[in-house]
Backbone as a printed PyTorch tensor [residue, N CA C, xyz], in Angstrom:
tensor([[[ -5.4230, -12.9530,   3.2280],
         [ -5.7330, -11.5400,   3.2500],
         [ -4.8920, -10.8470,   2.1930]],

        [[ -5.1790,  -9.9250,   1.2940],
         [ -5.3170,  -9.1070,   0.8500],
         [ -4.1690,  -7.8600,   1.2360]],

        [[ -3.1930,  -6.9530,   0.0500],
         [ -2.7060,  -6.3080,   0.5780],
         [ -3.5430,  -4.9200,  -0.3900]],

        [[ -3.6760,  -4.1490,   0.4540],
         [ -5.1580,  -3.2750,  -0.4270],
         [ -5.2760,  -2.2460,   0.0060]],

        [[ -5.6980,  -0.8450,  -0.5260],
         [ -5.8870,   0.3660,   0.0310],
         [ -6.3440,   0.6480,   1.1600]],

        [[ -6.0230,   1.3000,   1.9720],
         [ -6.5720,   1.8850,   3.5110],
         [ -7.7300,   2.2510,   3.2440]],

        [[ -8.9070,   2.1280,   3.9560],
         [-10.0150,   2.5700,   3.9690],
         [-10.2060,   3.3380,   5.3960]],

        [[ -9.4500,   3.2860,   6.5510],
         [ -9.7240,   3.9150,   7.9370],
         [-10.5050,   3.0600,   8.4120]],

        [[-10.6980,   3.7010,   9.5800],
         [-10.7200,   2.3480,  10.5980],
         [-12.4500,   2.3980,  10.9390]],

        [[-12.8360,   2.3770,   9.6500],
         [-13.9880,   2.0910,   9.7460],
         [-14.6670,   0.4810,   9.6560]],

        [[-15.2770,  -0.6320,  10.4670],
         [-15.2900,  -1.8260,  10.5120],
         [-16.3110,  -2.3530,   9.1650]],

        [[-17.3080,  -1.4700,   8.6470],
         [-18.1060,  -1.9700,   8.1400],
         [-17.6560,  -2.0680,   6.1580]],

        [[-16.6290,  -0.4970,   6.0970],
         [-15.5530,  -1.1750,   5.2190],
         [-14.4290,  -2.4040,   5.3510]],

        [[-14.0800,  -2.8310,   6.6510],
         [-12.9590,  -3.5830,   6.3150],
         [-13.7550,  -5.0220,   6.2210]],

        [[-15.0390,  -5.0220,   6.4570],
         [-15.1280,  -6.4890,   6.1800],
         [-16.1650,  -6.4200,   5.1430]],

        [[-16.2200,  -5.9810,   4.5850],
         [-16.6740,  -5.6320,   2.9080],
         [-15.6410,  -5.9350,   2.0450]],

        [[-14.4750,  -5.1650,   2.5100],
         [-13.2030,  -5.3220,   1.5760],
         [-12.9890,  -6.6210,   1.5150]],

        [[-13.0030,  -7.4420,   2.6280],
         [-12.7060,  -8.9870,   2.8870],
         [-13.6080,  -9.6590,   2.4970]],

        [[-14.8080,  -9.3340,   2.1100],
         [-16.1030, -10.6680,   1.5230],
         [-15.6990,  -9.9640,   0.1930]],

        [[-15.2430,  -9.3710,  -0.6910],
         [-15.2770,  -8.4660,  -1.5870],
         [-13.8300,  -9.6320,  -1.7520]],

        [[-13.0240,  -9.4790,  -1.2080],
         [-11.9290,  -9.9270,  -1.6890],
         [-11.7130, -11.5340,  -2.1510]],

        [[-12.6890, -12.1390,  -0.7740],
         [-12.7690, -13.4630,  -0.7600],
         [-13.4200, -14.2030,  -1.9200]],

        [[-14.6320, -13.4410,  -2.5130],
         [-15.4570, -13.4450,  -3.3730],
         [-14.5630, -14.1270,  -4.8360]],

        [[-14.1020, -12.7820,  -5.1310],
         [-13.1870, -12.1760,  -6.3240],
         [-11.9110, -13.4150,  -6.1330]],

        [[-11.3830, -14.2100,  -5.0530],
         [-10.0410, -15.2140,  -4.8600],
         [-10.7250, -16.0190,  -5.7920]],

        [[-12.2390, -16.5920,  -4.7410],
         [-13.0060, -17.8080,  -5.6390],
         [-13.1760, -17.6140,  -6.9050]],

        [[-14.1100, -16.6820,  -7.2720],
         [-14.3990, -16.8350,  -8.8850],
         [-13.4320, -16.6780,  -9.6240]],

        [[-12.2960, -16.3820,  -9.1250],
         [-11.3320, -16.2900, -10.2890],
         [ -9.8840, -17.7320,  -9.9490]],

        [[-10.5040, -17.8120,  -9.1520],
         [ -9.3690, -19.0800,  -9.2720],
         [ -7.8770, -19.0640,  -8.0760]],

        [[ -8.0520, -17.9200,  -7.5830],
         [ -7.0190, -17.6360,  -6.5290],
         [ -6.6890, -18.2770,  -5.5470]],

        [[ -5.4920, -18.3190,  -4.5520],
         [ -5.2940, -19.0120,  -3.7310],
         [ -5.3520, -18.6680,  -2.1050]],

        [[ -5.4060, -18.7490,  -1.5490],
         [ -5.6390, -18.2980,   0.1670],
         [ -4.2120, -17.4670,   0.0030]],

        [[ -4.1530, -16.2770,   0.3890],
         [ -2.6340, -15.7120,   0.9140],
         [ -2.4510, -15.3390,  -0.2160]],

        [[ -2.6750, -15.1750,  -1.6520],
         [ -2.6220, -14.6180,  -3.4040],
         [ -2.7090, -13.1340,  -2.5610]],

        [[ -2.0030, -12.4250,  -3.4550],
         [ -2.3040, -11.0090,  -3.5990],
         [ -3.4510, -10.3180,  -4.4620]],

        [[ -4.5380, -10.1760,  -4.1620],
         [ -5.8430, -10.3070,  -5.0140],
         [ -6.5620,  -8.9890,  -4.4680]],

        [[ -6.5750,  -7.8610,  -5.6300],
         [ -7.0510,  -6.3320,  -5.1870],
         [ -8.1180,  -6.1280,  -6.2680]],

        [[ -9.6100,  -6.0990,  -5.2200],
         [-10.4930,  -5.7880,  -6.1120],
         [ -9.9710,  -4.4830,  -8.0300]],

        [[ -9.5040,  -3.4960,  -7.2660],
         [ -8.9800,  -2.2140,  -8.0860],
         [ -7.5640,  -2.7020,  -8.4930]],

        [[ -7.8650,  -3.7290,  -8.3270],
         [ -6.4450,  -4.4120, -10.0100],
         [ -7.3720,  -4.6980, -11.2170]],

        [[ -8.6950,  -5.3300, -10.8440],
         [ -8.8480,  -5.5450, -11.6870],
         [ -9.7530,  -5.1630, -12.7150]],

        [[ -9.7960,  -3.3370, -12.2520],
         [-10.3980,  -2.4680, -13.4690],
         [ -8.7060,  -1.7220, -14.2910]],

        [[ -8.1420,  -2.0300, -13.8080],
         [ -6.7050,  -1.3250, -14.5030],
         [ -6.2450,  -0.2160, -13.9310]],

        [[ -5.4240,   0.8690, -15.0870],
         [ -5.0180,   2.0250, -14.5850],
         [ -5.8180,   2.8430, -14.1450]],

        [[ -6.8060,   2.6230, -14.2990],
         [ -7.9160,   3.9310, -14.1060],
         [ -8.6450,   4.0030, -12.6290]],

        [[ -7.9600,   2.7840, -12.1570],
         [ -8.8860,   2.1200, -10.5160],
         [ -7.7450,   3.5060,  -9.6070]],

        [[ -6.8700,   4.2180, -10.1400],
         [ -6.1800,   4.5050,  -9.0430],
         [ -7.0870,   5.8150,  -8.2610]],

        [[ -7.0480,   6.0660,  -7.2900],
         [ -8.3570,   6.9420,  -6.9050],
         [ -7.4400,   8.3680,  -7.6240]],

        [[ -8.5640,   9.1220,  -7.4570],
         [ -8.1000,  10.2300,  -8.4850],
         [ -7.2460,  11.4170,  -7.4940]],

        [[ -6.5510,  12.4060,  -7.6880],
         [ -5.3100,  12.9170,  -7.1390],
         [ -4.3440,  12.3930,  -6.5820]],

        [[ -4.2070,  10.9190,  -6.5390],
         [ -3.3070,   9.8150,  -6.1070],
         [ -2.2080,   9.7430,  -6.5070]],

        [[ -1.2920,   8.7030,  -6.0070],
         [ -0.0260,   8.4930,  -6.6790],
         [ -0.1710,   7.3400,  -7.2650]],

        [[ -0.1730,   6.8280,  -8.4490],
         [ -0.1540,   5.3860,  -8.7180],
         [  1.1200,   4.5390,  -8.6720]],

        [[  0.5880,   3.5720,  -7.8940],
         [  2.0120,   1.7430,  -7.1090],
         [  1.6860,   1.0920,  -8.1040]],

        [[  2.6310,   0.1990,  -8.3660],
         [  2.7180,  -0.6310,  -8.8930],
         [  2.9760,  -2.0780,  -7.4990]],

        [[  1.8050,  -2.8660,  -7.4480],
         [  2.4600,  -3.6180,  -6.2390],
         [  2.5250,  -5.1010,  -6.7320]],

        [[  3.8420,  -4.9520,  -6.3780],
         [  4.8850,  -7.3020,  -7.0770],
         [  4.8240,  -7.9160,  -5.8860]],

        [[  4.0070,  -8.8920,  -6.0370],
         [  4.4670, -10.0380,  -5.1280],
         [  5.4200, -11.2930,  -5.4260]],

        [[  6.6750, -11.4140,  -4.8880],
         [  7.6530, -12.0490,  -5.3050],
         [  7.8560, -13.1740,  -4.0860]],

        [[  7.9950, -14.4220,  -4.2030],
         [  8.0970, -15.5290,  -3.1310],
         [  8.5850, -15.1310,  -1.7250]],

        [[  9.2740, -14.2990,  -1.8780],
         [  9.8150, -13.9920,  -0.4870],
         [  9.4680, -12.6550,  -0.1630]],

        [[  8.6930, -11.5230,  -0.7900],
         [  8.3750, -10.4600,  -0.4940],
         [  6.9450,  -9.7730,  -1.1200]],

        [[  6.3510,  -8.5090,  -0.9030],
         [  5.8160,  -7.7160,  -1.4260],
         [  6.8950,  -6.4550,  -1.7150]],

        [[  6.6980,  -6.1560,  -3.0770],
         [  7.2980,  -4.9820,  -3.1920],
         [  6.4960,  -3.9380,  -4.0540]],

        [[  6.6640,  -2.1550,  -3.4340],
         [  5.6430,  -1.4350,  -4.1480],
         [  6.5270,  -0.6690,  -4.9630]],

        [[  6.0740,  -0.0820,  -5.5460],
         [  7.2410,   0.7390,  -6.6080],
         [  6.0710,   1.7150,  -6.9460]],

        [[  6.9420,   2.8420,  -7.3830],
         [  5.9470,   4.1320,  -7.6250],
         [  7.5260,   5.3240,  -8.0720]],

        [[  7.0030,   5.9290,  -9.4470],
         [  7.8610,   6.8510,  -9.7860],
         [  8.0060,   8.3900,  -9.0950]],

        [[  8.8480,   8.8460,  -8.5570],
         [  9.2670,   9.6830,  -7.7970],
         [  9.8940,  10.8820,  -8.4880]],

        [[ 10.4670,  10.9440,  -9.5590],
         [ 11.1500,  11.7870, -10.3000],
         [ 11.1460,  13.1590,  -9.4090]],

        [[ 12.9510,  13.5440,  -9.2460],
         [ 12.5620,  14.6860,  -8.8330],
         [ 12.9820,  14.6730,  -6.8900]],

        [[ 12.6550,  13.3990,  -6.4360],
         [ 12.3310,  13.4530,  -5.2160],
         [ 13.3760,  12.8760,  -4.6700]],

        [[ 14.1060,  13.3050,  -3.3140],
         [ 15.0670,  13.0260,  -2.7950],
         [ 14.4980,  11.9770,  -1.5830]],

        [[ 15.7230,  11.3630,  -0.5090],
         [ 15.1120,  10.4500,  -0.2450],
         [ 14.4430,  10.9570,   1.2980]],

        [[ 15.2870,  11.8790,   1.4360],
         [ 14.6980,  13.1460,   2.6620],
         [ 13.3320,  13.8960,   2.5650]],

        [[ 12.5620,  13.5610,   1.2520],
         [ 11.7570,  14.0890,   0.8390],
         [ 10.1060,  12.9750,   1.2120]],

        [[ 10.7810,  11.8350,   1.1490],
         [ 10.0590,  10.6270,   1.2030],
         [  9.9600,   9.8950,   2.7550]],

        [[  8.3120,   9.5510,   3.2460],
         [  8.0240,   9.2960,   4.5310],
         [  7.4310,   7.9230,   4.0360]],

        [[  7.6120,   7.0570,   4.8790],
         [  7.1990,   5.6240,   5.0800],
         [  6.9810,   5.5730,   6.3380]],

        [[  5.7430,   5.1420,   7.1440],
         [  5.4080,   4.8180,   8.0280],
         [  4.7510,   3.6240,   8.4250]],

        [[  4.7980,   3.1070,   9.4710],
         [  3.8360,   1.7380,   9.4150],
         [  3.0140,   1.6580,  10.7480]],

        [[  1.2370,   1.4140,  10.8140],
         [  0.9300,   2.1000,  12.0810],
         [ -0.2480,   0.9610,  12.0400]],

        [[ -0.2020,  -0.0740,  13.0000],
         [ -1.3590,  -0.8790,  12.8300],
         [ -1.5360,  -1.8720,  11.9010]],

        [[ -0.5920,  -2.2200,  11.0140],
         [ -0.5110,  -3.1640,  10.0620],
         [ -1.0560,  -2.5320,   8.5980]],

        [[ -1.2330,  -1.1130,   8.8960],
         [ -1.0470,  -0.0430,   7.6630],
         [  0.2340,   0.2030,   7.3900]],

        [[  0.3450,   0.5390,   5.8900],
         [  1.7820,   1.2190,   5.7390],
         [  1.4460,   1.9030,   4.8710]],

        [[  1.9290,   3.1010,   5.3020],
         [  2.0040,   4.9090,   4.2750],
         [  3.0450,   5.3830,   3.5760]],

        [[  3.0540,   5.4840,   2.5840],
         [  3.8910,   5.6620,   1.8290],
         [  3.8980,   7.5840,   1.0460]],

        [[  4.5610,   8.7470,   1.6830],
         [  4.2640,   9.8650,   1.1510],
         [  5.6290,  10.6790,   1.0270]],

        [[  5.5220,  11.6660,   0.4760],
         [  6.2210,  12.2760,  -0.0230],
         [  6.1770,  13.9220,  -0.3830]],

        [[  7.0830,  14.6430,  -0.8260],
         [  6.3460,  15.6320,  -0.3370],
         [  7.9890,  16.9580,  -0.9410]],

        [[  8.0740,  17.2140,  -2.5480],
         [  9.0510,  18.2220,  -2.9230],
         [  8.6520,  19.2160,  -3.1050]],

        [[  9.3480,  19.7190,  -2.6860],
         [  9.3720,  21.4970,  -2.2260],
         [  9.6260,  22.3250,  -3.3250]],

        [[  8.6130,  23.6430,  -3.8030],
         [  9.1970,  24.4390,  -4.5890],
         [ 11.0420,  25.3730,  -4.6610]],

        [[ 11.5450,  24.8410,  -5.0320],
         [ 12.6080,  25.9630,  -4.6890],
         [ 12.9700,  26.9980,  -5.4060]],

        [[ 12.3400,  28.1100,  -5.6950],
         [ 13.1110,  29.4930,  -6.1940],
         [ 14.1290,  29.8390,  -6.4760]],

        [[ 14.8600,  29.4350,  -7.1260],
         [ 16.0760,  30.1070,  -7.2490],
         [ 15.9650,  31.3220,  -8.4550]],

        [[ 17.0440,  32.3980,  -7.9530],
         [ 17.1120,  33.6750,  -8.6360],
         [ 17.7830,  33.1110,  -9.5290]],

        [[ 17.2170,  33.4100, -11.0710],
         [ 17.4290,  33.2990, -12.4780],
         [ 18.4580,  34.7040, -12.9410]],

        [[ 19.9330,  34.3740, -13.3410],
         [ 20.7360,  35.1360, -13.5530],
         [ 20.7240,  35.2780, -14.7540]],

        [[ 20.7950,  34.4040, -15.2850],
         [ 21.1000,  34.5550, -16.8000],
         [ 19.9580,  34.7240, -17.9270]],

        [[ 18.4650,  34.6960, -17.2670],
         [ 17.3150,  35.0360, -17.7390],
         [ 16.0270,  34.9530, -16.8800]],

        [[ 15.0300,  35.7170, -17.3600],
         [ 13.8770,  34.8570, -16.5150],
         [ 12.9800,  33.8510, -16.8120]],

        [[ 12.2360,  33.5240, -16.0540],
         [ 11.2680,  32.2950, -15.9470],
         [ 10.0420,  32.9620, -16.5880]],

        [[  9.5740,  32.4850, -17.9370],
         [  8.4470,  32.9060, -18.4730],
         [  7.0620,  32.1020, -18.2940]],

        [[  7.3520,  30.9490, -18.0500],
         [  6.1080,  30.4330, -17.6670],
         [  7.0860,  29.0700, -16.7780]],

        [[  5.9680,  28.9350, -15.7740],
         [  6.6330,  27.7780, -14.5120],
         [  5.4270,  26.5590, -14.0320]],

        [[  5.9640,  25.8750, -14.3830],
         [  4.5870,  24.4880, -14.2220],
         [  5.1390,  23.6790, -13.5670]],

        [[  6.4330,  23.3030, -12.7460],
         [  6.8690,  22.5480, -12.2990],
         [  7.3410,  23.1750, -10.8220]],

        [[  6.7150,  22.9250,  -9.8870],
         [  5.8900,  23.4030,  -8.5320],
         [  6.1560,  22.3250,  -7.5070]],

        [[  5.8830,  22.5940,  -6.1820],
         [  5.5040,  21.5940,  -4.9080],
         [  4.8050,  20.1790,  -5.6390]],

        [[  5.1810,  18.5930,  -5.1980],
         [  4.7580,  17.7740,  -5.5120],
         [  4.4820,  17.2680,  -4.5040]],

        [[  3.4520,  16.4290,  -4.0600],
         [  3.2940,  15.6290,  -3.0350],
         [  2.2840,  14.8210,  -3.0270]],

        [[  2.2840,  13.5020,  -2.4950],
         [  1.5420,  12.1580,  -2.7840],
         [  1.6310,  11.2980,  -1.4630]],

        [[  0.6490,  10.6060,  -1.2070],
         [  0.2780,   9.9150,   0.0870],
         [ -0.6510,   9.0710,  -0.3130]],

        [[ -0.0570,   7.4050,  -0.3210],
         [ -1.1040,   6.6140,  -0.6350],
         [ -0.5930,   5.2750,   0.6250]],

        [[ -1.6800,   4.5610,   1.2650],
         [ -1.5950,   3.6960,   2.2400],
         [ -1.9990,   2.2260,   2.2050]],

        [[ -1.9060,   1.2780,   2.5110],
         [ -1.8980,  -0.2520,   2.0960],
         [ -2.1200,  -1.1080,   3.3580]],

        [[ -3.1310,  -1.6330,   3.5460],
         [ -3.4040,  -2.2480,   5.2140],
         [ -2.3470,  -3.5100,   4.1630]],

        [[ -1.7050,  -4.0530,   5.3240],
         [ -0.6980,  -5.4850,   4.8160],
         [ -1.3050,  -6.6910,   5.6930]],

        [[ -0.9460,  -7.2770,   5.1580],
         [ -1.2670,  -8.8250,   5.2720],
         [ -0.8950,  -9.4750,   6.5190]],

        [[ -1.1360, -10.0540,   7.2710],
         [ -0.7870, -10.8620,   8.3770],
         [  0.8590, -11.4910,   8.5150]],

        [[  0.8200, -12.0250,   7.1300],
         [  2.1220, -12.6640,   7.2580],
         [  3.2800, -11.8600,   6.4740]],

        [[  3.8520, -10.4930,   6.9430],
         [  4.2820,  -9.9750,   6.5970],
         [  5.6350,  -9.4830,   7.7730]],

        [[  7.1420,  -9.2370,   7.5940],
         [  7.8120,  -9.3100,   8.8280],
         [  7.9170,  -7.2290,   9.0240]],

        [[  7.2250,  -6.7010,   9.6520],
         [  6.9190,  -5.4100,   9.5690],
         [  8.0680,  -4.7640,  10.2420]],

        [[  9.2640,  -5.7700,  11.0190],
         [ 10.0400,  -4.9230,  11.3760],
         [ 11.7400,  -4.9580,  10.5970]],

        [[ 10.7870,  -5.1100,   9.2960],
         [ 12.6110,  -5.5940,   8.0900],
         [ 11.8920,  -5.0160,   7.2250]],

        [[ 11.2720,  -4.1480,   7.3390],
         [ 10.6170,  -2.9210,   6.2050],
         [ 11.7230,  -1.9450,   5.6990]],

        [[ 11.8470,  -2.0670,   3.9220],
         [ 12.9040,  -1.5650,   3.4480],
         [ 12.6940,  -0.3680,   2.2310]],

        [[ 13.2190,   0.3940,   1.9410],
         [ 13.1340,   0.9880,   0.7770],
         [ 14.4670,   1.7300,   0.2690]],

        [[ 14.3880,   1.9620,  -0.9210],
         [ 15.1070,   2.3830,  -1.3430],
         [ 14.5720,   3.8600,  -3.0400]],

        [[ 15.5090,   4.7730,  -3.3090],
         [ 15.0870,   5.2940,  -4.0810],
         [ 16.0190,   5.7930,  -5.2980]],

        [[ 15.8830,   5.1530,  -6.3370],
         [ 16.7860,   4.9680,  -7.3980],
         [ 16.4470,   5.5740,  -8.8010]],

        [[ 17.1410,   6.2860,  -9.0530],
         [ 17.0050,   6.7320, -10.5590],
         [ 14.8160,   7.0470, -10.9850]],

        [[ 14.8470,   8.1580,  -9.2750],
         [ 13.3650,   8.3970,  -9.6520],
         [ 12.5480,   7.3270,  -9.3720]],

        [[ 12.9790,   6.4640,  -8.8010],
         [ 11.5520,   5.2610,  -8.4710],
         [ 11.8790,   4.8250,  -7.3580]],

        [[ 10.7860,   4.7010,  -6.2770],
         [ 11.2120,   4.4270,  -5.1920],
         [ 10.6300,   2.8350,  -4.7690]],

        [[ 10.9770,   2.0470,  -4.2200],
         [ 11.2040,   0.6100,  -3.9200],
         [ 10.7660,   0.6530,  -2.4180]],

        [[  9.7460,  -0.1530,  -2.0210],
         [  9.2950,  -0.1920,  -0.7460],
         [  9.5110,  -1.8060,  -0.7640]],

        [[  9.8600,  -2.4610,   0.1930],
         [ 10.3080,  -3.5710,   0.3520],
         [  9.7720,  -4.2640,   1.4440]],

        [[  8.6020,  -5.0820,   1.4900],
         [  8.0910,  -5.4990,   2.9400],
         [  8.0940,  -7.4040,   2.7650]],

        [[  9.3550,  -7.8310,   3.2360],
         [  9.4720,  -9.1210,   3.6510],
         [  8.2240, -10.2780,   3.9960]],

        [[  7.6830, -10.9880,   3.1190],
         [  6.6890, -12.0000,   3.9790],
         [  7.1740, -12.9170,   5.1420]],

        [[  6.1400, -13.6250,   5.9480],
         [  6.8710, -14.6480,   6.8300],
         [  5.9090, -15.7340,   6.2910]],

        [[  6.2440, -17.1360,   6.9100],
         [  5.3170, -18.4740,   6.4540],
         [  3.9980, -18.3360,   7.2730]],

        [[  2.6960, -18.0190,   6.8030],
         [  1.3930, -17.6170,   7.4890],
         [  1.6570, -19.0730,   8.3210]],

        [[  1.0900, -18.5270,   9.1390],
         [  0.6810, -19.5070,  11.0160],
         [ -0.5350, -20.2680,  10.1990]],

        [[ -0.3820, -21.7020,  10.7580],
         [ -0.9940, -22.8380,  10.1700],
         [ -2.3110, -22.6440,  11.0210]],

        [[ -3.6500, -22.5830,  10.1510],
         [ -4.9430, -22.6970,  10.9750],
         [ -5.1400, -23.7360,  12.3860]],

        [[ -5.6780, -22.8580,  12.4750],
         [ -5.9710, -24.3120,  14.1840],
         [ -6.8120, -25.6990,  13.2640]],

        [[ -7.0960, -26.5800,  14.0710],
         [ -7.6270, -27.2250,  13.3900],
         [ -9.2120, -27.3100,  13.9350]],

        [[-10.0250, -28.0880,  13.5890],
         [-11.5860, -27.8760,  14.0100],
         [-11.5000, -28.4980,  15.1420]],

        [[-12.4700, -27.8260,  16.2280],
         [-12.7080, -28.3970,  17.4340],
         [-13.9570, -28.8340,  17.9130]],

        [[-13.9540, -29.7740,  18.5050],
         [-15.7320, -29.9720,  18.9710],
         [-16.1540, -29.8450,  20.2530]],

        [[-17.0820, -28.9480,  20.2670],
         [-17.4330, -28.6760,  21.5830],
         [-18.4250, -29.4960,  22.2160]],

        [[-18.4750, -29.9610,  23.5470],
         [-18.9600, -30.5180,  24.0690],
         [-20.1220, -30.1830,  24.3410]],

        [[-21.3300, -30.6880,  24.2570],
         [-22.6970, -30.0000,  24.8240],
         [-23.2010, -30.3750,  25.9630]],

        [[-23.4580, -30.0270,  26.8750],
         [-23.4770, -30.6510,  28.4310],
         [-25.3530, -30.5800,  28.4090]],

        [[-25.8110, -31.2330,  29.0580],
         [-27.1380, -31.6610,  28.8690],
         [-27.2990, -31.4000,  30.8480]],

        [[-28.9090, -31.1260,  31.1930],
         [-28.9600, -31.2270,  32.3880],
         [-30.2120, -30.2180,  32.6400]],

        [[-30.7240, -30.3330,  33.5660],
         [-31.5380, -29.3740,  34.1910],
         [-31.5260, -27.8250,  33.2410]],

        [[-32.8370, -27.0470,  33.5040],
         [-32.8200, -25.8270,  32.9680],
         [-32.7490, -25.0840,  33.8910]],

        [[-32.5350, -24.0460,  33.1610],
         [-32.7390, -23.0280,  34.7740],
         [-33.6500, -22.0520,  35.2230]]])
């Protein structure tokens, strides 16, 4: 599975996203458990529009998202995780301050705020969820675990006998 934009909990998107995803592993060569996002692979432009654009690394022992913050404190920044979603938003405040020594002739730098969400993967440890926010970029940190080994095939017995 796939770590990939929230669509809501609508069923007939999430298993679209998953034949969509499964599809896109095969023809391109991917592996079961690969991090493989349809909207990676139109580029920068896949990010939906008024969004925040992630950058998301998958590193042997983790997923990590990164996204530039400039500006934003860490009191400013909400991470939530609800269902094997995780939200990532944010949210700086205009502040006014009275201009002593001159005024403000033109002002373009205003309230910022961004909210983008990521259904995660099965094998992910959701309760060592980390972040951090450094020099304007903030670091979301979500630990993998070793995915649970498939069952193996079973055969069912067919019992034969009278109808009813």
């Amino acid at each position: 599975m796939a770590l990939s934009p929230y669509m809501g909990n609508d069923p007939f998107f999430g298993q679209m996203e998953r034949a969509l995803d499964n599809a896109f592993q095969r023809a391109l060569g991917g592996r079961s458990g690969d991090l493989m996002m349809f909207p990676a692979l139109l580029g920068p432009s896949s990010v939906p529009a008024g969004s925040h654009p992630m950058d998301i690394v998958e590193t042997p022992a983790a997923f990590e998202l990164h996204c530039d913050a400039p500006g934003f404190t860490p009191e400013d920044v909400n991470i939530e995780m609800n269902e094997g979603v995780i939200t990532v938003s944010g949210k700086r405040k205009d502040e006014r301050k009275e201009e002593k020594d001159g005024k403000v002739v033109r002002r373009e730098r205003t309230m910022s705020t961004f909210t983008r969400s990521f259904t995660l993967p099965d094998n992910v440890k959701d309760d060592e969820i980390s972040a951090s926010l450094v020099n304007g970029v903030l670091k979301v940190t979500v630990p993998k675990t070793e995915p649970a080994p498939k069952p193996a095939p079973k055969k069912i017995q067919v019992s034969g006998g009278q109808s009813a």
